[in-house]
PDB file of C-alpha atoms in Angstrom:
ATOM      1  CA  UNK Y   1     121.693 -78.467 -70.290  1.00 54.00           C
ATOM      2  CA  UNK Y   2     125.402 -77.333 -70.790  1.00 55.00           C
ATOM      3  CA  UNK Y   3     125.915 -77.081 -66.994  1.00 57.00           C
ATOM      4  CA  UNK Y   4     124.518 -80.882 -65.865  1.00 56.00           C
ATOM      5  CA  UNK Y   5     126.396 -82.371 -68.561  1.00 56.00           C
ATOM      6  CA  UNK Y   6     129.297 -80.938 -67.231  1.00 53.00           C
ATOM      7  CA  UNK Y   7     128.296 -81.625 -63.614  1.00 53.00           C
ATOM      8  CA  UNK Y   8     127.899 -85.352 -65.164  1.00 53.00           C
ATOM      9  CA  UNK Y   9     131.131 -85.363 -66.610  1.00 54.00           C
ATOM     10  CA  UNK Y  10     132.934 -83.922 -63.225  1.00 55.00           C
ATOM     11  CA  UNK Y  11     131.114 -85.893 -61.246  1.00 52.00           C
ATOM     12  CA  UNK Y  12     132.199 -89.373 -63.223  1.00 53.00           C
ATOM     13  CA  UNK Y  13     135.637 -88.122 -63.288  1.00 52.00           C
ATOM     14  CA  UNK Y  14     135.781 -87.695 -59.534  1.00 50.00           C
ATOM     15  CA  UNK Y  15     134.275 -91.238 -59.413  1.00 51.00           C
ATOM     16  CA  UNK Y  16     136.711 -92.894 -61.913  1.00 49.00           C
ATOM     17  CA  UNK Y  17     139.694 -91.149 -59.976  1.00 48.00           C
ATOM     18  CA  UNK Y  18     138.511 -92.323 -56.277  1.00 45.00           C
ATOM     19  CA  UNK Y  19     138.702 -95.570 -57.836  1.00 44.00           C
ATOM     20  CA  UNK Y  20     142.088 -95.327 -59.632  1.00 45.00           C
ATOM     21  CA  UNK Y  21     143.062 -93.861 -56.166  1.00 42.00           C
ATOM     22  CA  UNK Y  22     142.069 -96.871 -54.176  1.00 44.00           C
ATOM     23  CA  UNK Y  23     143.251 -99.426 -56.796  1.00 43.00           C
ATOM     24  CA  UNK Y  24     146.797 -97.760 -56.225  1.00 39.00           C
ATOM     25  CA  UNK Y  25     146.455 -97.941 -52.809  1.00 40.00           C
ATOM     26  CA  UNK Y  26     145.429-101.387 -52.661  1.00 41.00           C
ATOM     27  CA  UNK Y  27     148.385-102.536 -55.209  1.00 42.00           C
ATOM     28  CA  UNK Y  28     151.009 -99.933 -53.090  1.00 45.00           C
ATOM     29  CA  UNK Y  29     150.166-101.140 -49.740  1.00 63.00           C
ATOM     30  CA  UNK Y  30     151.334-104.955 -51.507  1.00 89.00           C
ATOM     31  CA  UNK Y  31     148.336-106.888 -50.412  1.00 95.00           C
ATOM     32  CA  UNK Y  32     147.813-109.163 -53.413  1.00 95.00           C
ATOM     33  CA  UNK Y  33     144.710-108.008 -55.504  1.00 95.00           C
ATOM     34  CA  UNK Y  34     144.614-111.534 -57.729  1.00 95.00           C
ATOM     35  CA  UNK Y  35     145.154-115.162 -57.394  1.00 96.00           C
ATOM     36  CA  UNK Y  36     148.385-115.169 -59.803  1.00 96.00           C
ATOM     37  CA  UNK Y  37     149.671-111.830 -57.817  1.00 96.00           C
ATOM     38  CA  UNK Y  38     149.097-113.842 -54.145  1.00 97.00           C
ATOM     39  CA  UNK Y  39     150.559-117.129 -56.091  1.00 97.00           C
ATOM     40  CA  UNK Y  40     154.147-115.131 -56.690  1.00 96.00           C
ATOM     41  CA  UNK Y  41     154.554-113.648 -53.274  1.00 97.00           C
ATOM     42  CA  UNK Y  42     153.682-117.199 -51.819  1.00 97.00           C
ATOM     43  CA  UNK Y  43     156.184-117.914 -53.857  1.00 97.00           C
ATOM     44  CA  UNK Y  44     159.015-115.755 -52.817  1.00 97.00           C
ATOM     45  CA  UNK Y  45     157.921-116.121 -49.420  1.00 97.00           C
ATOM     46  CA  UNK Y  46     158.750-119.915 -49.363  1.00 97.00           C
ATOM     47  CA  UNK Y  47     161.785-118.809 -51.326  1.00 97.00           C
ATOM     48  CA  UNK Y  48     162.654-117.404 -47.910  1.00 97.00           C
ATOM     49  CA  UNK Y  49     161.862-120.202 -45.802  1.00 97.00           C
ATOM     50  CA  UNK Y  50     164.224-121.793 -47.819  1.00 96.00           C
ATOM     51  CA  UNK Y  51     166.886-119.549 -47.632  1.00 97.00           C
ATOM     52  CA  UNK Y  52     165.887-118.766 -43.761  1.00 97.00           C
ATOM     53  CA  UNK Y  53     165.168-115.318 -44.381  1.00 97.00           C
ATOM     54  CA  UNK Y  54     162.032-115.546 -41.829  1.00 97.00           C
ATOM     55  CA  UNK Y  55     161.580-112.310 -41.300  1.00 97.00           C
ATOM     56  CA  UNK Y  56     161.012-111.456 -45.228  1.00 96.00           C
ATOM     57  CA  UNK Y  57     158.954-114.995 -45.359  1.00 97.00           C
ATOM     58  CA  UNK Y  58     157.058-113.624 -42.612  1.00 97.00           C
ATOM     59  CA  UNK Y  59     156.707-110.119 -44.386  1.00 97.00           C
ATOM     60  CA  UNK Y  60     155.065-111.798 -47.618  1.00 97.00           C
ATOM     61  CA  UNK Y  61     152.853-114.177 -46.342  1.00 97.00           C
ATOM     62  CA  UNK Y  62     151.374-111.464 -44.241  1.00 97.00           C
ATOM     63  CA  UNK Y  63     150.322-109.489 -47.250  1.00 97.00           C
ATOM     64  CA  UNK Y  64     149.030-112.626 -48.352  1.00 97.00           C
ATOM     65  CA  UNK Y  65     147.334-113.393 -45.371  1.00 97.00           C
ATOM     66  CA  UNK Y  66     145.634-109.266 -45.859  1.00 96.00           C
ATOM     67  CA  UNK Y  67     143.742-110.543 -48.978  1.00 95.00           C
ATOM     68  CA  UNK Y  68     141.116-112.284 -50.076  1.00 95.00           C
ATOM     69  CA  UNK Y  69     143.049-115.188 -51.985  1.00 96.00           C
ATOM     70  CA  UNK Y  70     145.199-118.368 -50.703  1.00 96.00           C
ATOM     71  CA  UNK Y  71     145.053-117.505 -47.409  1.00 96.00           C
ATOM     72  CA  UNK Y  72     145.153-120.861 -45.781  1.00 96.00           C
ATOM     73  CA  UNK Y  73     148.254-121.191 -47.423  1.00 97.00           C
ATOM     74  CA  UNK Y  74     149.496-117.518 -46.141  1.00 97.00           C
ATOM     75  CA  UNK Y  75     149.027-118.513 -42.676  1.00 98.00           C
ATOM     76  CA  UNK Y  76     150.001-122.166 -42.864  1.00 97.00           C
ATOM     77  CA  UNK Y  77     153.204-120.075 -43.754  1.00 97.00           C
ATOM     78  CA  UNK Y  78     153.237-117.891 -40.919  1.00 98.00           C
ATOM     79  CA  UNK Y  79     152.571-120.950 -38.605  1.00 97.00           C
ATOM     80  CA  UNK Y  80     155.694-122.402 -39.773  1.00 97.00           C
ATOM     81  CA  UNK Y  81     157.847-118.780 -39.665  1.00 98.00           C
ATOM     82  CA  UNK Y  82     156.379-118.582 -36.012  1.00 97.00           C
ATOM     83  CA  UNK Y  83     157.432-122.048 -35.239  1.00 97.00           C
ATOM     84  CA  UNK Y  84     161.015-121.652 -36.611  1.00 96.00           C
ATOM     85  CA  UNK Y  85     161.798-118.720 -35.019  1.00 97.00           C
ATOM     86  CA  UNK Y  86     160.554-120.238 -31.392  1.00 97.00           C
ATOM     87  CA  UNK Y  87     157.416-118.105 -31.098  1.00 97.00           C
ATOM     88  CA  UNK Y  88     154.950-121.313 -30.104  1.00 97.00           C
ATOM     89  CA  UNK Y  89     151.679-119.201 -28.972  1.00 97.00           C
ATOM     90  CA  UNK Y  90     152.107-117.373 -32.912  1.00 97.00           C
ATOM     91  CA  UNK Y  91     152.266-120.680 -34.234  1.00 97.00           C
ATOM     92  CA  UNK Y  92     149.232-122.231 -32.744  1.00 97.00           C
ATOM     93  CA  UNK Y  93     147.281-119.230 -33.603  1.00 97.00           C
ATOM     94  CA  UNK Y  94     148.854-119.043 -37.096  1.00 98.00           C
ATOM     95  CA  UNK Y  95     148.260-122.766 -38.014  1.00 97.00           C
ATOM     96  CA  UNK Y  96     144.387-122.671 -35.937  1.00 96.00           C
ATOM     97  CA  UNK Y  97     143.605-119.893 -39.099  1.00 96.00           C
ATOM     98  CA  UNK Y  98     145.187-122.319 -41.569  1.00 96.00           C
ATOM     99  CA  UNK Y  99     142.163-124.718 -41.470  1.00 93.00           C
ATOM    100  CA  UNK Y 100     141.806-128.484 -41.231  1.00 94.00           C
ATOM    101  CA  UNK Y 101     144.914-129.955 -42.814  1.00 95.00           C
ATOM    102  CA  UNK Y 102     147.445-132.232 -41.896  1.00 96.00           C
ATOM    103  CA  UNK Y 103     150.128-129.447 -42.405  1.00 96.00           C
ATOM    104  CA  UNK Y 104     148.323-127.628 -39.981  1.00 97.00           C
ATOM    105  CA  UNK Y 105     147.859-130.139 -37.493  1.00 98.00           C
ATOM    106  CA  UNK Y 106     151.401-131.558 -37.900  1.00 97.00           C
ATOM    107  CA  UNK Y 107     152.028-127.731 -36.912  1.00 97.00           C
ATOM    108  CA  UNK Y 108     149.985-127.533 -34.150  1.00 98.00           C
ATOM    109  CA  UNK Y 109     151.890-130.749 -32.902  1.00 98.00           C
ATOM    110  CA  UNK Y 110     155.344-128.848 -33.186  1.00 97.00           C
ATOM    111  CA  UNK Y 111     153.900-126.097 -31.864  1.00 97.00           C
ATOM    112  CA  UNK Y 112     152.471-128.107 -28.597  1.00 98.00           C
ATOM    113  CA  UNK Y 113     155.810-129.762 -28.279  1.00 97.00           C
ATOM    114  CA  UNK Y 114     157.554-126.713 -28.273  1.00 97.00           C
ATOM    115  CA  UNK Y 115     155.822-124.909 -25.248  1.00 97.00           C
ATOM    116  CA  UNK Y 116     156.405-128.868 -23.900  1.00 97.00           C
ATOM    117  CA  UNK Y 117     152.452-129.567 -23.792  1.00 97.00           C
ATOM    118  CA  UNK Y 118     153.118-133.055 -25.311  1.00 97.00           C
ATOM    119  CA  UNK Y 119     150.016-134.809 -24.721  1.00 97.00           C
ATOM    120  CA  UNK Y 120     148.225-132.157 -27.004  1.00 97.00           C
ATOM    121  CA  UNK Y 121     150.629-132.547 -29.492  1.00 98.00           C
ATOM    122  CA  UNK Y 122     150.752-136.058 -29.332  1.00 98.00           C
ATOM    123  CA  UNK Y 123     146.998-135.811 -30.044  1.00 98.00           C
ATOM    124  CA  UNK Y 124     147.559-133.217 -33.207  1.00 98.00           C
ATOM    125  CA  UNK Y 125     149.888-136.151 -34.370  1.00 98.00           C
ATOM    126  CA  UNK Y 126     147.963-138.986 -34.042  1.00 97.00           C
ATOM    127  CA  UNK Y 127     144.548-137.632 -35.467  1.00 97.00           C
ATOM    128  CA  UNK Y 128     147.097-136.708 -38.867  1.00 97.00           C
ATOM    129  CA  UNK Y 129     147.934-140.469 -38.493  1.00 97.00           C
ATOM    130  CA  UNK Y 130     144.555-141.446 -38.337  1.00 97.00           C
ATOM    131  CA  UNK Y 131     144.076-140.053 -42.044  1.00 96.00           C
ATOM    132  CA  UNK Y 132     147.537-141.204 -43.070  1.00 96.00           C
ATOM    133  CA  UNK Y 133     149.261-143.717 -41.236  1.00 96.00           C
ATOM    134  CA  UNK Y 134     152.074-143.046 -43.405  1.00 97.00           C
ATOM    135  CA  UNK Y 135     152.744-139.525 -42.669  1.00 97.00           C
ATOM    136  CA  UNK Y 136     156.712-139.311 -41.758  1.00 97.00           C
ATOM    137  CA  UNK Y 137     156.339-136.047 -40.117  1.00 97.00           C
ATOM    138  CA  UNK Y 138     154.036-136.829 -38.107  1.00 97.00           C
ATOM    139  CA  UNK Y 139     154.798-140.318 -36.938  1.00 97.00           C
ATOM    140  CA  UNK Y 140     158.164-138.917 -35.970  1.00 97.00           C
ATOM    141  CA  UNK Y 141     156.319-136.080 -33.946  1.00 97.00           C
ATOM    142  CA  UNK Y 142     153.751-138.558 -32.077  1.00 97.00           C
ATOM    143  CA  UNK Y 143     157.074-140.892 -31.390  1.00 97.00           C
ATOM    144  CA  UNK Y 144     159.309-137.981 -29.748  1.00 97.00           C
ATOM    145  CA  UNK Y 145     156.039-136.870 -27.683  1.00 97.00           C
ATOM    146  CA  UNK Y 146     155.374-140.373 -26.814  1.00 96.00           C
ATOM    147  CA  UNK Y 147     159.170-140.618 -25.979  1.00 96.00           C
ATOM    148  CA  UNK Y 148     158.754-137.520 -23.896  1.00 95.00           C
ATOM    149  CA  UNK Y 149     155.333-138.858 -21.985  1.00 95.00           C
ATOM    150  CA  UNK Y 150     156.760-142.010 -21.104  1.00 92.00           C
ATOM    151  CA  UNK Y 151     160.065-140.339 -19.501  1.00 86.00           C
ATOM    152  CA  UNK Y 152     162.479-141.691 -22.289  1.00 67.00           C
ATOM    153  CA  UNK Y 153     163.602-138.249 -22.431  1.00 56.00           C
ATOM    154  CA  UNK Y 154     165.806-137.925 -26.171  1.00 48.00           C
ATOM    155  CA  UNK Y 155     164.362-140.589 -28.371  1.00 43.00           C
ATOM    156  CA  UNK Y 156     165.433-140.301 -32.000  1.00 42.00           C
ATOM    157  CA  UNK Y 157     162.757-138.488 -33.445  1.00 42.00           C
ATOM    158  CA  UNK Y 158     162.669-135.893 -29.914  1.00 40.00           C
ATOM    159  CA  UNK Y 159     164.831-133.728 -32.318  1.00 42.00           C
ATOM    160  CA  UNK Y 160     162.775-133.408 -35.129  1.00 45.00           C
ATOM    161  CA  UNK Y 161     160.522-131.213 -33.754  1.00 51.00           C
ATOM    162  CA  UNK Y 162     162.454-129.443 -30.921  1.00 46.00           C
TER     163      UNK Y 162
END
């Protein structure tokens, strides 16, 4: 009886430390393993953006982006990053993760307008406009691609999204 109890005993201490093991792992490697902790480095990571530190932006939401929690938000993040630094084909495939929204689409409209495709991002803009007429963002986008379209060349929103 002695040795299986102490067989038990090993046995749920290997178990218990496998666990620890991977719970340090998880929290080393930085990926977020709670709402709150993926909360604070969306946090910092827009802290970035603001200071236009992309590359540590980018570095957060990624981590974000790893885990289970907020991570529309994560890559509606990296969209943006991807679109400020001039990397058009990361943002499309960024904001396309980000789901449904009219941050993402307005994205997907700078992102278009970017590589130049501005009847597709005309079409990102206008079906945000659909939902809210009074989106600024985005009636400024659909004006510089309709601006573009029509041959006007530099209208006054063009440099909004350039």
């Amino acid at each position: 009886r002695g040795d299986k109890e102490r067989g038990d005993k090993e046995r749920g201490d290997k178990e218990r430390g496998d666990k620890e093991r991977g719970d340090k792992e998880r929290a080393g490697s930085g990926v977020p393993a709670t709402s709150q902790e993926a909360k604070a480095l969306l946090m910092d990571a827009e802290k970035r953006v603001s200071r236009l530190d992309w590359d540590g932006a980018k570095e957060k939401y990624e981590l974000v982006a790893a885990g289970k929690f907020h991570r529309h938000r994560a890559y509606l993040g990296l969209a943006e990053v991807a679109f400020e630094t001039k990397r058009a084909d990361d943002a499309i495939s960024y904001a396309k993760r980000a789901g449904d929204t009219p941050g993402a689409r307005v994205l997907l409209g700078h992102a278009y307008y970017q590589k130049r495709d501005y009847a597709t991002a005309l079409q990102y803009y206008e079906s945000v406009l659909r939902q809210n007429p009074n989106h600024t963002e985005a009636q400024n986008g659909a004006k510089a691609a309709r601006d573009k379209l029509n041959g006007a060349g530099g209208g006054a929103g063009a440099g909004s999204v350039d």
